[in-house]
Amino acid sequence: YFIIFSTMFQGVLKVYTSDIRQCTDYKTIRVSTKTTARNVIEMVLTKFKLTCRDPNLFELWMEVLFKLVKLNG
């Protein structure tokens, strides 16, 4: 059971949504390695009950942060 679950769910993605609805800052979406950008957009639109909107009018931006680790020596 654990192996099946781990291949279906890999983690979460925080999608900032203030441009869609001012009342929320972000939505957390469960994603896997098979989740596409279109899937994420459709999930967010569904959560906001905006399924009448064209998903092609939306895009995702990714912000990547790195934490620097100082090595001794």
JSON list of N, CA and C in Angstrom, two decimals:
[
{"chain": "A", "resi": 1, "resn": "TYR", "atom": "N", "xyz": [0.83, -1.20, 0.00]},
{"chain": "A", "resi": 1, "resn": "TYR", "atom": "CA", "xyz": [0.00, 0.00, 0.00]},
{"chain": "A", "resi": 1, "resn": "TYR", "atom": "C", "xyz": [0.86, 1.25, 0.00]},
{"chain": "A", "resi": 2, "resn": "PHE", "atom": "N", "xyz": [1.93, 1.27, 0.77]},
{"chain": "A", "resi": 2, "resn": "PHE", "atom": "CA", "xyz": [2.79, 2.45, 0.86]},
{"chain": "A", "resi": 2, "resn": "PHE", "atom": "C", "xyz": [3.43, 2.76, -0.49]},
{"chain": "A", "resi": 3, "resn": "ILE", "atom": "N", "xyz": [3.84, 1.77, -1.22]},
{"chain": "A", "resi": 3, "resn": "ILE", "atom": "CA", "xyz": [4.47, 2.00, -2.53]},
{"chain": "A", "resi": 3, "resn": "ILE", "atom": "C", "xyz": [3.47, 2.62, -3.50]},
{"chain": "A", "resi": 4, "resn": "ILE", "atom": "N", "xyz": [2.25, 2.14, -3.52]},
{"chain": "A", "resi": 4, "resn": "ILE", "atom": "CA", "xyz": [1.22, 2.69, -4.40]},
{"chain": "A", "resi": 4, "resn": "ILE", "atom": "C", "xyz": [0.96, 4.15, -4.03]},
{"chain": "A", "resi": 5, "resn": "PHE", "atom": "N", "xyz": [0.84, 4.43, -2.74]},
{"chain": "A", "resi": 5, "resn": "PHE", "atom": "CA", "xyz": [0.57, 5.80, -2.30]},
{"chain": "A", "resi": 5, "resn": "PHE", "atom": "C", "xyz": [1.72, 6.73, -2.65]},
{"chain": "A", "resi": 6, "resn": "SER", "atom": "N", "xyz": [2.95, 6.28, -2.47]},
{"chain": "A", "resi": 6, "resn": "SER", "atom": "CA", "xyz": [4.09, 7.17, -2.71]},
{"chain": "A", "resi": 6, "resn": "SER", "atom": "C", "xyz": [4.26, 7.49, -4.19]},
{"chain": "A", "resi": 7, "resn": "THR", "atom": "N", "xyz": [3.82, 6.64, -5.09]},
{"chain": "A", "resi": 7, "resn": "THR", "atom": "CA", "xyz": [3.94, 6.96, -6.51]},
{"chain": "A", "resi": 7, "resn": "THR", "atom": "C", "xyz": [2.81, 7.89, -6.95]},
{"chain": "A", "resi": 8, "resn": "MET", "atom": "N", "xyz": [1.71, 7.91, -6.22]},
{"chain": "A", "resi": 8, "resn": "MET", "atom": "CA", "xyz": [0.60, 8.76, -6.58]},
{"chain": "A", "resi": 8, "resn": "MET", "atom": "C", "xyz": [0.77, 10.18, -6.02]},
{"chain": "A", "resi": 9, "resn": "PHE", "atom": "N", "xyz": [1.39, 10.31, -4.87]},
{"chain": "A", "resi": 9, "resn": "PHE", "atom": "CA", "xyz": [1.51, 11.61, -4.20]},
{"chain": "A", "resi": 9, "resn": "PHE", "atom": "C", "xyz": [2.97, 11.86, -3.86]},
{"chain": "A", "resi": 10, "resn": "GLN", "atom": "N", "xyz": [3.52, 12.93, -4.39]},
{"chain": "A", "resi": 10, "resn": "GLN", "atom": "CA", "xyz": [4.92, 13.23, -4.16]},
{"chain": "A", "resi": 10, "resn": "GLN", "atom": "C", "xyz": [5.13, 14.43, -3.24]},
{"chain": "A", "resi": 11, "resn": "GLY", "atom": "N", "xyz": [4.21, 15.37, -3.21]},
{"chain": "A", "resi": 11, "resn": "GLY", "atom": "CA", "xyz": [4.40, 16.54, -2.39]},
{"chain": "A", "resi": 11, "resn": "GLY", "atom": "C", "xyz": [3.30, 17.56, -2.61]},
{"chain": "A", "resi": 12, "resn": "VAL", "atom": "N", "xyz": [3.55, 18.77, -2.11]},
{"chain": "A", "resi": 12, "resn": "VAL", "atom": "CA", "xyz": [2.58, 19.84, -2.26]},
{"chain": "A", "resi": 12, "resn": "VAL", "atom": "C", "xyz": [3.22, 21.02, -2.97]},
{"chain": "A", "resi": 13, "resn": "LEU", "atom": "N", "xyz": [2.38, 21.80, -3.58]},
{"chain": "A", "resi": 13, "resn": "LEU", "atom": "CA", "xyz": [2.79, 22.99, -4.32]},
{"chain": "A", "resi": 13, "resn": "LEU", "atom": "C", "xyz": [1.95, 24.15, -3.81]},
{"chain": "A", "resi": 14, "resn": "LYS", "atom": "N", "xyz": [2.60, 25.23, -3.41]},
{"chain": "A", "resi": 14, "resn": "LYS", "atom": "CA", "xyz": [1.90, 26.41, -2.94]},
{"chain": "A", "resi": 14, "resn": "LYS", "atom": "C", "xyz": [1.70, 27.34, -4.14]},
{"chain": "A", "resi": 15, "resn": "VAL", "atom": "N", "xyz": [0.45, 27.56, -4.52]},
{"chain": "A", "resi": 15, "resn": "VAL", "atom": "CA", "xyz": [0.11, 28.39, -5.67]},
{"chain": "A", "resi": 15, "resn": "VAL", "atom": "C", "xyz": [-0.47, 29.70, -5.15]},
{"chain": "A", "resi": 16, "resn": "TYR", "atom": "N", "xyz": [0.25, 30.80, -5.39]},
{"chain": "A", "resi": 16, "resn": "TYR", "atom": "CA", "xyz": [-0.24, 32.11, -4.95]},
{"chain": "A", "resi": 16, "resn": "TYR", "atom": "C", "xyz": [-1.36, 32.56, -5.88]},
{"chain": "A", "resi": 17, "resn": "THR", "atom": "N", "xyz": [-2.49, 32.92, -5.28]},
{"chain": "A", "resi": 17, "resn": "THR", "atom": "CA", "xyz": [-3.72, 33.13, -6.04]},
{"chain": "A", "resi": 17, "resn": "THR", "atom": "C", "xyz": [-4.33, 34.51, -5.85]},
{"chain": "A", "resi": 18, "resn": "SER", "atom": "N", "xyz": [-3.59, 35.45, -5.31]},
{"chain": "A", "resi": 18, "resn": "SER", "atom": "CA", "xyz": [-4.18, 36.77, -5.03]},
{"chain": "A", "resi": 18, "resn": "SER", "atom": "C", "xyz": [-4.63, 37.48, -6.30]},
{"chain": "A", "resi": 19, "resn": "ASP", "atom": "N", "xyz": [-4.07, 37.13, -7.45]},
{"chain": "A", "resi": 19, "resn": "ASP", "atom": "CA", "xyz": [-4.52, 37.73, -8.71]},
{"chain": "A", "resi": 19, "resn": "ASP", "atom": "C", "xyz": [-5.86, 37.16, -9.17]},
{"chain": "A", "resi": 20, "resn": "ILE", "atom": "N", "xyz": [-6.20, 35.97, -8.69]},
{"chain": "A", "resi": 20, "resn": "ILE", "atom": "CA", "xyz": [-7.47, 35.35, -9.06]},
{"chain": "A", "resi": 20, "resn": "ILE", "atom": "C", "xyz": [-8.57, 35.77, -8.08]},
{"chain": "A", "resi": 21, "resn": "ARG", "atom": "N", "xyz": [-8.27, 35.68, -6.80]},
{"chain": "A", "resi": 21, "resn": "ARG", "atom": "CA", "xyz": [-9.21, 36.07, -5.75]},
{"chain": "A", "resi": 21, "resn": "ARG", "atom": "C", "xyz": [-8.43, 36.81, -4.66]},
{"chain": "A", "resi": 22, "resn": "GLN", "atom": "N", "xyz": [-8.84, 38.03, -4.37]},
{"chain": "A", "resi": 22, "resn": "GLN", "atom": "CA", "xyz": [-8.14, 38.83, -3.37]},
{"chain": "A", "resi": 22, "resn": "GLN", "atom": "C", "xyz": [-8.32, 38.29, -1.96]},
{"chain": "A", "resi": 23, "resn": "CYS", "atom": "N", "xyz": [-9.33, 37.48, -1.73]},
{"chain": "A", "resi": 23, "resn": "CYS", "atom": "CA", "xyz": [-9.61, 36.99, -0.38]},
{"chain": "A", "resi": 23, "resn": "CYS", "atom": "C", "xyz": [-8.64, 35.88, 0.06]},
{"chain": "A", "resi": 24, "resn": "THR", "atom": "N", "xyz": [-7.85, 35.34, -0.84]},
{"chain": "A", "resi": 24, "resn": "THR", "atom": "CA", "xyz": [-6.90, 34.29, -0.47]},
{"chain": "A", "resi": 24, "resn": "THR", "atom": "C", "xyz": [-5.52, 34.64, -1.02]},
{"chain": "A", "resi": 25, "resn": "ASP", "atom": "N", "xyz": [-4.50, 34.26, -0.26]},
{"chain": "A", "resi": 25, "resn": "ASP", "atom": "CA", "xyz": [-3.13, 34.49, -0.70]},
{"chain": "A", "resi": 25, "resn": "ASP", "atom": "C", "xyz": [-2.61, 33.34, -1.56]},
{"chain": "A", "resi": 26, "resn": "TYR", "atom": "N", "xyz": [-2.96, 32.10, -1.16]},
{"chain": "A", "resi": 26, "resn": "TYR", "atom": "CA", "xyz": [-2.46, 30.94, -1.89]},
{"chain": "A", "resi": 26, "resn": "TYR", "atom": "C", "xyz": [-3.36, 29.74, -1.66]},
{"chain": "A", "resi": 27, "resn": "LYS", "atom": "N", "xyz": [-3.20, 28.76, -2.52]},
{"chain": "A", "resi": 27, "resn": "LYS", "atom": "CA", "xyz": [-3.84, 27.46, -2.37]},
{"chain": "A", "resi": 27, "resn": "LYS", "atom": "C", "xyz": [-2.73, 26.41, -2.39]},
{"chain": "A", "resi": 28, "resn": "THR", "atom": "N", "xyz": [-2.88, 25.40, -1.57]},
{"chain": "A", "resi": 28, "resn": "THR", "atom": "CA", "xyz": [-1.92, 24.30, -1.55]},
{"chain": "A", "resi": 28, "resn": "THR", "atom": "C", "xyz": [-2.50, 23.16, -2.37]},
{"chain": "A", "resi": 29, "resn": "ILE", "atom": "N", "xyz": [-1.73, 22.70, -3.34]},
{"chain": "A", "resi": 29, "resn": "ILE", "atom": "CA", "xyz": [-2.18, 21.67, -4.27]},
{"chain": "A", "resi": 29, "resn": "ILE", "atom": "C", "xyz": [-1.29, 20.44, -4.09]},
{"chain": "A", "resi": 30, "resn": "ARG", "atom": "N", "xyz": [-1.89, 19.28, -4.01]},
{"chain": "A", "resi": 30, "resn": "ARG", "atom": "CA", "xyz": [-1.12, 18.02, -3.97]},
{"chain": "A", "resi": 30, "resn": "ARG", "atom": "C", "xyz": [-0.71, 17.67, -5.38]},
{"chain": "A", "resi": 31, "resn": "VAL", "atom": "N", "xyz": [0.57, 17.37, -5.56]},
{"chain": "A", "resi": 31, "resn": "VAL", "atom": "CA", "xyz": [1.09, 17.06, -6.89]},
{"chain": "A", "resi": 31, "resn": "VAL", "atom": "C", "xyz": [1.92, 15.79, -6.86]},
{"chain": "A", "resi": 32, "resn": "SER", "atom": "N", "xyz": [2.10, 15.22, -8.03]},
{"chain": "A", "resi": 32, "resn": "SER", "atom": "CA", "xyz": [2.98, 14.07, -8.21]},
{"chain": "A", "resi": 32, "resn": "SER", "atom": "C", "xyz": [3.93, 14.39, -9.36]},
{"chain": "A", "resi": 33, "resn": "THR", "atom": "N", "xyz": [4.78, 13.48, -9.69]},
{"chain": "A", "resi": 33, "resn": "THR", "atom": "CA", "xyz": [5.69, 13.69, -10.80]},
{"chain": "A", "resi": 33, "resn": "THR", "atom": "C", "xyz": [4.96, 13.68, -12.14]},
{"chain": "A", "resi": 34, "resn": "LYS", "atom": "N", "xyz": [3.73, 13.24, -12.15]},
{"chain": "A", "resi": 34, "resn": "LYS", "atom": "CA", "xyz": [2.91, 13.20, -13.37]},
{"chain": "A", "resi": 34, "resn": "LYS", "atom": "C", "xyz": [2.04, 14.44, -13.54]},
{"chain": "A", "resi": 35, "resn": "THR", "atom": "N", "xyz": [1.99, 15.33, -12.52]},
{"chain": "A", "resi": 35, "resn": "THR", "atom": "CA", "xyz": [1.15, 16.52, -12.57]},
{"chain": "A", "resi": 35, "resn": "THR", "atom": "C", "xyz": [1.74, 17.54, -13.54]},
{"chain": "A", "resi": 36, "resn": "THR", "atom": "N", "xyz": [0.92, 18.02, -14.45]},
{"chain": "A", "resi": 36, "resn": "THR", "atom": "CA", "xyz": [1.37, 19.02, -15.41]},
{"chain": "A", "resi": 36, "resn": "THR", "atom": "C", "xyz": [0.95, 20.42, -14.95]},
{"chain": "A", "resi": 37, "resn": "ALA", "atom": "N", "xyz": [1.51, 21.44, -15.58]},
{"chain": "A", "resi": 37, "resn": "ALA", "atom": "CA", "xyz": [1.12, 22.82, -15.28]},
{"chain": "A", "resi": 37, "resn": "ALA", "atom": "C", "xyz": [-0.37, 23.02, -15.56]},
{"chain": "A", "resi": 38, "resn": "ARG", "atom": "N", "xyz": [-0.85, 22.44, -16.63]},
{"chain": "A", "resi": 38, "resn": "ARG", "atom": "CA", "xyz": [-2.28, 22.55, -16.95]},
{"chain": "A", "resi": 38, "resn": "ARG", "atom": "C", "xyz": [-3.13, 21.91, -15.85]},
{"chain": "A", "resi": 39, "resn": "ASN", "atom": "N", "xyz": [-2.68, 20.74, -15.33]},
{"chain": "A", "resi": 39, "resn": "ASN", "atom": "CA", "xyz": [-3.40, 20.10, -14.23]},
{"chain": "A", "resi": 39, "resn": "ASN", "atom": "C", "xyz": [-3.50, 21.03, -13.02]},
{"chain": "A", "resi": 40, "resn": "VAL", "atom": "N", "xyz": [-2.40, 21.69, -12.69]},
{"chain": "A", "resi": 40, "resn": "VAL", "atom": "CA", "xyz": [-2.39, 22.60, -11.54]},
{"chain": "A", "resi": 40, "resn": "VAL", "atom": "C", "xyz": [-3.36, 23.76, -11.77]},
{"chain": "A", "resi": 41, "resn": "ILE", "atom": "N", "xyz": [-3.32, 24.35, -12.95]},
{"chain": "A", "resi": 41, "resn": "ILE", "atom": "CA", "xyz": [-4.23, 25.46, -13.27]},
{"chain": "A", "resi": 41, "resn": "ILE", "atom": "C", "xyz": [-5.68, 25.01, -13.17]},
{"chain": "A", "resi": 42, "resn": "GLU", "atom": "N", "xyz": [-5.99, 23.84, -13.71]},
{"chain": "A", "resi": 42, "resn": "GLU", "atom": "CA", "xyz": [-7.36, 23.33, -13.65]},
{"chain": "A", "resi": 42, "resn": "GLU", "atom": "C", "xyz": [-7.78, 23.04, -12.22]},
{"chain": "A", "resi": 43, "resn": "MET", "atom": "N", "xyz": [-6.86, 22.53, -11.38]},
{"chain": "A", "resi": 43, "resn": "MET", "atom": "CA", "xyz": [-7.19, 22.27, -9.98]},
{"chain": "A", "resi": 43, "resn": "MET", "atom": "C", "xyz": [-7.50, 23.56, -9.24]},
{"chain": "A", "resi": 44, "resn": "VAL", "atom": "N", "xyz": [-6.72, 24.61, -9.48]},
{"chain": "A", "resi": 44, "resn": "VAL", "atom": "CA", "xyz": [-6.95, 25.89, -8.81]},
{"chain": "A", "resi": 44, "resn": "VAL", "atom": "C", "xyz": [-8.28, 26.49, -9.28]},
{"chain": "A", "resi": 45, "resn": "LEU", "atom": "N", "xyz": [-8.54, 26.46, -10.58]},
{"chain": "A", "resi": 45, "resn": "LEU", "atom": "CA", "xyz": [-9.81, 26.99, -11.09]},
{"chain": "A", "resi": 45, "resn": "LEU", "atom": "C", "xyz": [-10.99, 26.23, -10.52]},
{"chain": "A", "resi": 46, "resn": "THR", "atom": "N", "xyz": [-10.86, 24.93, -10.37]},
{"chain": "A", "resi": 46, "resn": "THR", "atom": "CA", "xyz": [-11.92, 24.12, -9.79]},
{"chain": "A", "resi": 46, "resn": "THR", "atom": "C", "xyz": [-12.14, 24.47, -8.32]},
{"chain": "A", "resi": 47, "resn": "LYS", "atom": "N", "xyz": [-11.05, 24.64, -7.57]},
{"chain": "A", "resi": 47, "resn": "LYS", "atom": "CA", "xyz": [-11.18, 25.01, -6.15]},
{"chain": "A", "resi": 47, "resn": "LYS", "atom": "C", "xyz": [-11.90, 26.33, -5.97]},
{"chain": "A", "resi": 48, "resn": "PHE", "atom": "N", "xyz": [-11.71, 27.26, -6.91]},
{"chain": "A", "resi": 48, "resn": "PHE", "atom": "CA", "xyz": [-12.38, 28.55, -6.84]},
{"chain": "A", "resi": 48, "resn": "PHE", "atom": "C", "xyz": [-13.71, 28.56, -7.57]},
{"chain": "A", "resi": 49, "resn": "LYS", "atom": "N", "xyz": [-14.12, 27.40, -8.09]},
{"chain": "A", "resi": 49, "resn": "LYS", "atom": "CA", "xyz": [-15.37, 27.27, -8.84]},
{"chain": "A", "resi": 49, "resn": "LYS", "atom": "C", "xyz": [-15.38, 28.20, -10.06]},
{"chain": "A", "resi": 50, "resn": "LEU", "atom": "N", "xyz": [-14.25, 28.28, -10.74]},
{"chain": "A", "resi": 50, "resn": "LEU", "atom": "CA", "xyz": [-14.11, 29.10, -11.95]},
{"chain": "A", "resi": 50, "resn": "LEU", "atom": "C", "xyz": [-13.91, 28.22, -13.17]},
{"chain": "A", "resi": 51, "resn": "THR", "atom": "N", "xyz": [-14.63, 27.13, -13.25]},
{"chain": "A", "resi": 51, "resn": "THR", "atom": "CA", "xyz": [-14.45, 26.18, -14.33]},
{"chain": "A", "resi": 51, "resn": "THR", "atom": "C", "xyz": [-14.90, 26.72, -15.68]},
{"chain": "A", "resi": 52, "resn": "CYS", "atom": "N", "xyz": [-15.63, 27.83, -15.69]},
{"chain": "A", "resi": 52, "resn": "CYS", "atom": "CA", "xyz": [-16.04, 28.43, -16.96]},
{"chain": "A", "resi": 52, "resn": "CYS", "atom": "C", "xyz": [-14.90, 29.24, -17.59]},
{"chain": "A", "resi": 53, "resn": "ARG", "atom": "N", "xyz": [-13.83, 29.47, -16.85]},
{"chain": "A", "resi": 53, "resn": "ARG", "atom": "CA", "xyz": [-12.67, 30.22, -17.37]},
{"chain": "A", "resi": 53, "resn": "ARG", "atom": "C", "xyz": [-11.81, 29.33, -18.25]},
{"chain": "A", "resi": 54, "resn": "ASP", "atom": "N", "xyz": [-11.21, 29.91, -19.27]},
{"chain": "A", "resi": 54, "resn": "ASP", "atom": "CA", "xyz": [-10.34, 29.18, -20.17]},
{"chain": "A", "resi": 54, "resn": "ASP", "atom": "C", "xyz": [-8.97, 28.98, -19.50]},
{"chain": "A", "resi": 55, "resn": "PRO", "atom": "N", "xyz": [-8.56, 27.73, -19.24]},
{"chain": "A", "resi": 55, "resn": "PRO", "atom": "CA", "xyz": [-7.27, 27.47, -18.59]},
{"chain": "A", "resi": 55, "resn": "PRO", "atom": "C", "xyz": [-6.08, 28.00, -19.40]},
{"chain": "A", "resi": 56, "resn": "ASN", "atom": "N", "xyz": [-6.27, 28.20, -20.70]},
{"chain": "A", "resi": 56, "resn": "ASN", "atom": "CA", "xyz": [-5.18, 28.71, -21.54]},
{"chain": "A", "resi": 56, "resn": "ASN", "atom": "C", "xyz": [-4.87, 30.18, -21.26]},
{"chain": "A", "resi": 57, "resn": "LEU", "atom": "N", "xyz": [-5.73, 30.86, -20.51]},
{"chain": "A", "resi": 57, "resn": "LEU", "atom": "CA", "xyz": [-5.50, 32.27, -20.19]},
{"chain": "A", "resi": 57, "resn": "LEU", "atom": "C", "xyz": [-4.65, 32.44, -18.92]},
{"chain": "A", "resi": 58, "resn": "PHE", "atom": "N", "xyz": [-4.23, 31.34, -18.30]},
{"chain": "A", "resi": 58, "resn": "PHE", "atom": "CA", "xyz": [-3.46, 31.38, -17.07]},
{"chain": "A", "resi": 58, "resn": "PHE", "atom": "C", "xyz": [-2.09, 30.76, -17.29]},
{"chain": "A", "resi": 59, "resn": "GLU", "atom": "N", "xyz": [-1.15, 31.16, -16.46]},
{"chain": "A", "resi": 59, "resn": "GLU", "atom": "CA", "xyz": [0.20, 30.59, -16.52]},
{"chain": "A", "resi": 59, "resn": "GLU", "atom": "C", "xyz": [0.74, 30.43, -15.11]},
{"chain": "A", "resi": 60, "resn": "LEU", "atom": "N", "xyz": [1.73, 29.57, -14.97]},
{"chain": "A", "resi": 60, "resn": "LEU", "atom": "CA", "xyz": [2.40, 29.35, -13.68]},
{"chain": "A", "resi": 60, "resn": "LEU", "atom": "C", "xyz": [3.79, 29.95, -13.74]},
{"chain": "A", "resi": 61, "resn": "TRP", "atom": "N", "xyz": [4.21, 30.54, -12.63]},
{"chain": "A", "resi": 61, "resn": "TRP", "atom": "CA", "xyz": [5.57, 31.04, -12.47]},
{"chain": "A", "resi": 61, "resn": "TRP", "atom": "C", "xyz": [6.18, 30.28, -11.31]},
{"chain": "A", "resi": 62, "resn": "MET", "atom": "N", "xyz": [7.43, 29.91, -11.45]},
{"chain": "A", "resi": 62, "resn": "MET", "atom": "CA", "xyz": [8.08, 29.16, -10.40]},
{"chain": "A", "resi": 62, "resn": "MET", "atom": "C", "xyz": [9.19, 29.99, -9.76]},
{"chain": "A", "resi": 63, "resn": "GLU", "atom": "N", "xyz": [9.19, 30.02, -8.44]},
{"chain": "A", "resi": 63, "resn": "GLU", "atom": "CA", "xyz": [10.23, 30.71, -7.69]},
{"chain": "A", "resi": 63, "resn": "GLU", "atom": "C", "xyz": [11.05, 29.65, -6.97]},
{"chain": "A", "resi": 64, "resn": "VAL", "atom": "N", "xyz": [12.34, 29.64, -7.21]},
{"chain": "A", "resi": 64, "resn": "VAL", "atom": "CA", "xyz": [13.22, 28.66, -6.60]},
{"chain": "A", "resi": 64, "resn": "VAL", "atom": "C", "xyz": [14.17, 29.38, -5.65]},
{"chain": "A", "resi": 65, "resn": "LEU", "atom": "N", "xyz": [14.22, 28.93, -4.42]},
{"chain": "A", "resi": 65, "resn": "LEU", "atom": "CA", "xyz": [15.09, 29.51, -3.43]},
{"chain": "A", "resi": 65, "resn": "LEU", "atom": "C", "xyz": [16.14, 28.49, -3.01]},
{"chain": "A", "resi": 66, "resn": "PHE", "atom": "N", "xyz": [17.38, 28.94, -2.85]},
{"chain": "A", "resi": 66, "resn": "PHE", "atom": "CA", "xyz": [18.45, 28.07, -2.42]},
{"chain": "A", "resi": 66, "resn": "PHE", "atom": "C", "xyz": [18.96, 28.54, -1.07]},
{"chain": "A", "resi": 67, "resn": "LYS", "atom": "N", "xyz": [19.25, 27.61, -0.21]},
{"chain": "A", "resi": 67, "resn": "LYS", "atom": "CA", "xyz": [19.83, 27.94, 1.09]},
{"chain": "A", "resi": 67, "resn": "LYS", "atom": "C", "xyz": [21.31, 27.57, 1.02]},
{"chain": "A", "resi": 68, "resn": "LEU", "atom": "N", "xyz": [22.16, 28.57, 1.22]},
{"chain": "A", "resi": 68, "resn": "LEU", "atom": "CA", "xyz": [23.59, 28.34, 1.18]},
{"chain": "A", "resi": 68, "resn": "LEU", "atom": "C", "xyz": [24.08, 27.75, 2.50]},
{"chain": "A", "resi": 69, "resn": "VAL", "atom": "N", "xyz": [24.90, 26.74, 2.40]},
{"chain": "A", "resi": 69, "resn": "VAL", "atom": "CA", "xyz": [25.45, 26.10, 3.59]},
{"chain": "A", "resi": 69, "resn": "VAL", "atom": "C", "xyz": [26.95, 26.31, 3.57]},
{"chain": "A", "resi": 70, "resn": "LYS", "atom": "N", "xyz": [27.48, 26.89, 4.63]},
{"chain": "A", "resi": 70, "resn": "LYS", "atom": "CA", "xyz": [28.91, 27.15, 4.74]},
{"chain": "A", "resi": 70, "resn": "LYS", "atom": "C", "xyz": [29.60, 25.90, 5.28]},
{"chain": "A", "resi": 71, "resn": "LEU", "atom": "N", "xyz": [30.56, 25.40, 4.52]},
{"chain": "A", "resi": 71, "resn": "LEU", "atom": "CA", "xyz": [31.32, 24.23, 4.92]},
{"chain": "A", "resi": 71, "resn": "LEU", "atom": "C", "xyz": [32.57, 24.67, 5.69]},
{"chain": "A", "resi": 72, "resn": "ASN", "atom": "N", "xyz": [32.87, 24.00, 6.76]},
{"chain": "A", "resi": 72, "resn": "ASN", "atom": "CA", "xyz": [34.08, 24.30, 7.54]},
{"chain": "A", "resi": 72, "resn": "ASN", "atom": "C", "xyz": [35.31, 23.75, 6.82]},
{"chain": "A", "resi": 73, "resn": "GLY", "atom": "N", "xyz": [36.33, 24.58, 6.70]},
{"chain": "A", "resi": 73, "resn": "GLY", "atom": "CA", "xyz": [37.59, 24.10, 6.16]},
{"chain": "A", "resi": 73, "resn": "GLY", "atom": "C", "xyz": [37.88, 24.50, 4.82]}
]
